[in-house]
XYZ file of C-alpha atoms in Angstrom:
262
model
C 3.706 -25.655 33.454
C 1.198 -22.921 32.742
C 2.198 -21.192 29.435
C 3.731 -17.841 29.663
C 1.703 -14.429 29.112
C 3.977 -13.767 26.077
C 3.134 -16.938 24.410
C -0.779 -16.438 25.189
C -0.790 -12.965 23.849
C 1.167 -14.207 20.738
C -1.689 -16.816 20.257
C -4.467 -14.315 20.876
C -2.696 -11.641 18.107
C -2.798 -14.684 15.765
C -6.358 -15.590 16.037
C -7.325 -11.614 15.816
C -5.170 -11.387 12.603
C -7.298 -14.371 11.124
C -9.819 -11.968 10.328
C -7.661 -9.221 8.336
C -8.254 -7.520 6.082
C -12.049 -7.743 5.639
C -13.369 -9.043 9.022
C -15.027 -12.272 7.239
C -16.942 -14.424 9.758
C -14.961 -17.327 10.509
C -16.144 -20.658 12.059
C -13.976 -22.246 14.853
C -12.665 -24.703 12.491
C -11.582 -22.109 10.136
C -9.928 -20.056 12.716
C -7.963 -23.171 14.395
C -6.693 -24.222 10.622
C -5.739 -20.478 10.026
C -3.719 -20.213 12.854
C -2.292 -23.913 13.336
C -3.501 -24.019 16.912
C -5.401 -27.116 18.475
C -9.148 -26.891 18.181
C -9.354 -26.761 21.959
C -6.987 -23.868 22.070
C -8.672 -21.751 19.597
C -11.975 -22.192 21.392
C -10.608 -20.875 24.569
C -8.877 -18.020 23.273
C -12.222 -17.171 21.237
C -14.226 -17.394 24.552
C -11.976 -15.159 26.195
C -11.692 -12.509 23.377
C -15.176 -12.511 23.197
C -15.903 -11.821 26.605
C -13.385 -8.928 26.251
C -15.580 -7.768 23.038
C -12.482 -7.895 21.040
C -14.245 -10.678 18.913
C -18.241 -11.216 18.265
C -20.076 -14.214 17.754
C -22.395 -14.106 14.645
C -24.682 -16.643 13.303
C -22.389 -17.987 11.182
C -19.313 -18.091 13.308
C -16.773 -15.026 15.050
C -15.878 -11.750 13.617
C -13.739 -8.875 14.973
C -15.685 -7.161 17.772
C -16.468 -3.456 18.448
C -14.066 -3.107 21.495
C -11.183 -2.868 19.247
C -12.709 0.333 17.607
C -11.618 2.551 20.385
C -7.981 1.092 20.336
C -7.829 1.652 16.564
C -9.231 4.804 16.495
C -6.926 6.167 19.466
C -3.664 4.356 17.333
C -4.812 6.199 14.043
C -5.148 9.559 15.831
C -2.584 11.866 14.552
C -0.775 9.130 12.519
C 0.636 10.354 9.176
C 1.147 8.320 6.036
C 5.025 9.163 6.776
C 4.545 7.621 10.211
C 2.975 4.622 8.972
C 5.366 4.046 6.135
C 8.825 5.142 7.840
C 10.196 1.744 9.315
C 8.677 -0.307 6.409
C 10.510 1.904 3.644
C 13.913 1.482 5.383
C 13.356 -2.459 5.926
C 12.301 -2.323 1.996
C 15.405 -0.341 0.938
C 17.791 -2.900 3.009
C 16.254 -5.877 1.592
C 16.497 -4.477 -2.085
C 19.305 -2.103 -1.906
C 17.798 0.544 -3.708
C 15.726 3.655 -2.651
C 12.570 3.939 -1.360
C 10.244 6.965 -1.536
C 7.215 8.158 -0.679
C 5.253 10.799 -2.667
C 1.871 12.421 -2.550
C 0.028 14.866 -5.040
C -0.278 18.757 -4.515
C -2.156 20.379 -7.124
C -0.272 19.347 -10.500
C 2.677 18.211 -8.774
C 4.005 15.359 -7.036
C 6.030 16.038 -3.713
C 8.421 13.616 -1.820
C 7.303 13.354 1.844
C 9.877 10.469 2.842
C 12.790 8.802 1.682
C 14.941 6.029 2.496
C 18.115 6.441 0.057
C 19.980 3.627 -1.474
C 23.459 3.255 -0.070
C 24.819 2.528 -3.496
C 27.389 5.351 -4.679
C 25.447 5.373 -7.948
C 21.828 5.866 -7.106
C 18.184 7.497 -7.642
C 18.479 10.417 -5.244
C 15.288 11.913 -3.816
C 14.868 14.172 -0.842
C 11.795 15.069 1.050
C 10.440 18.367 -0.128
C 11.770 17.614 -3.655
C 8.918 18.609 -6.247
C 8.159 17.369 -9.911
C 5.722 17.802 -12.457
C 2.882 15.441 -12.160
C 2.923 13.616 -15.243
C 5.437 10.876 -15.856
C 7.057 7.880 -13.874
C 5.485 5.053 -11.789
C 4.573 7.271 -8.961
C 2.968 10.171 -10.853
C 0.847 7.250 -12.804
C 0.071 5.819 -9.278
C -1.093 9.069 -8.359
C -3.148 9.662 -11.377
C -4.535 6.358 -12.128
C -7.468 6.826 -9.320
C -7.867 10.756 -9.752
C -9.771 11.272 -13.053
C -10.261 14.856 -12.284
C -6.550 15.348 -11.887
C -5.784 13.222 -14.731
C -8.127 15.617 -16.780
C -6.149 18.893 -15.452
C -2.781 17.073 -16.456
C -4.043 16.362 -20.027
C -5.401 19.785 -20.228
C -2.033 21.374 -19.398
C -0.419 19.349 -22.155
C 2.010 16.417 -21.866
C 5.708 17.633 -22.239
C 8.542 15.309 -22.874
C 10.730 15.052 -19.902
C 13.183 12.178 -21.006
C 13.376 9.389 -23.949
C 9.958 7.399 -22.704
C 7.774 10.258 -21.477
C 4.112 9.601 -22.534
C 3.312 12.576 -24.835
C 0.023 11.169 -26.227
C -2.921 11.667 -23.994
C -4.637 8.710 -25.482
C -1.600 6.230 -24.530
C -1.506 7.887 -21.008
C -5.024 7.044 -20.360
C -4.852 3.786 -21.685
C -1.527 3.074 -19.336
C -3.491 4.578 -16.171
C -6.259 2.132 -17.033
C -3.886 -0.940 -16.963
C -2.306 0.534 -13.716
C -5.592 0.391 -11.954
C -6.247 -2.906 -13.311
C -2.807 -4.530 -12.141
C -2.519 -2.214 -8.914
C 0.805 -0.973 -9.818
C 2.903 1.142 -12.357
C 6.167 0.865 -13.464
C 8.595 3.199 -15.692
C 11.934 3.489 -17.310
C 13.353 6.601 -18.618
C 9.956 8.467 -18.326
C 10.596 11.262 -15.784
C 14.391 11.044 -15.595
C 16.718 9.572 -17.967
C 18.480 6.477 -16.659
C 16.175 5.944 -13.813
C 13.616 2.860 -13.743
C 10.993 2.301 -10.974
C 7.774 0.631 -9.588
C 4.980 2.602 -7.933
C 2.217 1.172 -5.657
C -0.787 3.171 -4.284
C -1.281 3.773 -0.492
C -5.107 4.216 0.310
C -6.869 5.641 3.283
C -9.839 4.625 5.269
C -12.074 5.766 2.746
C -10.470 3.746 -0.045
C -8.772 7.025 -1.853
C -5.126 7.108 -2.892
C -3.318 9.459 -0.662
C 0.146 8.612 -1.625
C 2.569 6.565 -4.017
C 5.188 4.075 -2.679
C 7.834 4.024 -5.112
C 11.336 1.653 -5.324
C 13.736 2.643 -7.900
C 16.896 3.306 -9.154
C 19.366 3.363 -11.909
C 18.127 1.493 -15.036
C 21.152 -0.366 -15.391
C 20.270 -2.410 -12.198
C 16.902 -2.040 -12.016
C 15.498 -3.854 -15.019
C 12.275 -5.313 -15.623
C 13.352 -8.554 -14.590
C 14.502 -6.848 -11.162
C 11.597 -4.943 -10.704
C 9.312 -7.931 -11.261
C 11.244 -9.741 -8.775
C 10.676 -7.231 -5.935
C 6.867 -6.259 -6.999
C 5.564 -8.189 -4.318
C 7.448 -6.811 -1.452
C 6.468 -3.323 -2.619
C 2.935 -4.113 -3.018
C 2.979 -5.885 0.690
C 4.185 -2.809 2.170
C 1.699 -0.562 0.408
C -0.931 -2.780 1.825
C 0.528 -2.627 5.457
C 0.683 1.305 5.219
C -2.799 1.345 3.683
C -4.104 -0.534 6.694
C -2.426 1.438 9.077
C -4.433 4.499 7.552
C -7.734 2.736 8.189
C -8.101 0.907 4.814
C -10.434 -1.888 4.635
C -9.333 -3.350 1.331
C -11.581 -1.759 -1.169
C -11.443 1.412 -3.531
C -13.542 4.404 -3.405
C -16.567 4.139 -5.529
C -15.934 7.805 -6.715
C -13.258 6.610 -9.022
C -14.307 7.008 -12.633
C -12.318 6.267 -15.660
C -10.834 9.392 -17.308
C -10.923 10.141 -20.913
C -8.277 11.602 -23.330
C -10.835 14.590 -24.261
């Protein structure tokens, strides 16, 4: 019996997914192993995808073809970071039970542009349009870590205490931002608001620039360091998904420089 079109399409999608995120050339055997498809099936699908220019042959194997560019460009046209994040934010909120927010930088402030609020009675409450000082908390550290010029402006403005653990020493903040860049995320507890803990992860655009911070957080009584560690990979995975939706290829802008405390 012939395969249903849906099953064929699903297998073709699996082949295309093999090349994400960096479009590294792969041999037929590598594609078959990555998808779990029989070698003959993988070969047949690759032949069809090459004919449609969705996959291209190279000297060392296969890679995604130029035929996908028009579709990708059309899909991203008019797509905002909120559009790209919305469904995943709700899913992460449902999986963890805590609030998920998306924040962007505006001058020396951070603005919440989307929120999936927790359903707990006692929870972190952030609403779209809410503005906060760009200085403390995991989303602020994410927005600053890859933006040396804004970091210098924040340091020049002065670091004021906002809660019991707010970093007010410029050198300490610079060291912490360096660590954020190294590990790829930030955590905080009692930094921007008393009794609130969170993890923030950067969202990149097609040029490798940080355009938003994805944040998962709640009351420190529930959102402990152990809890944050247990859910870290879920937040990172969603941020990568949103970044890919914004055209990110997996590399960071080469314009990023290390800020200093001076």
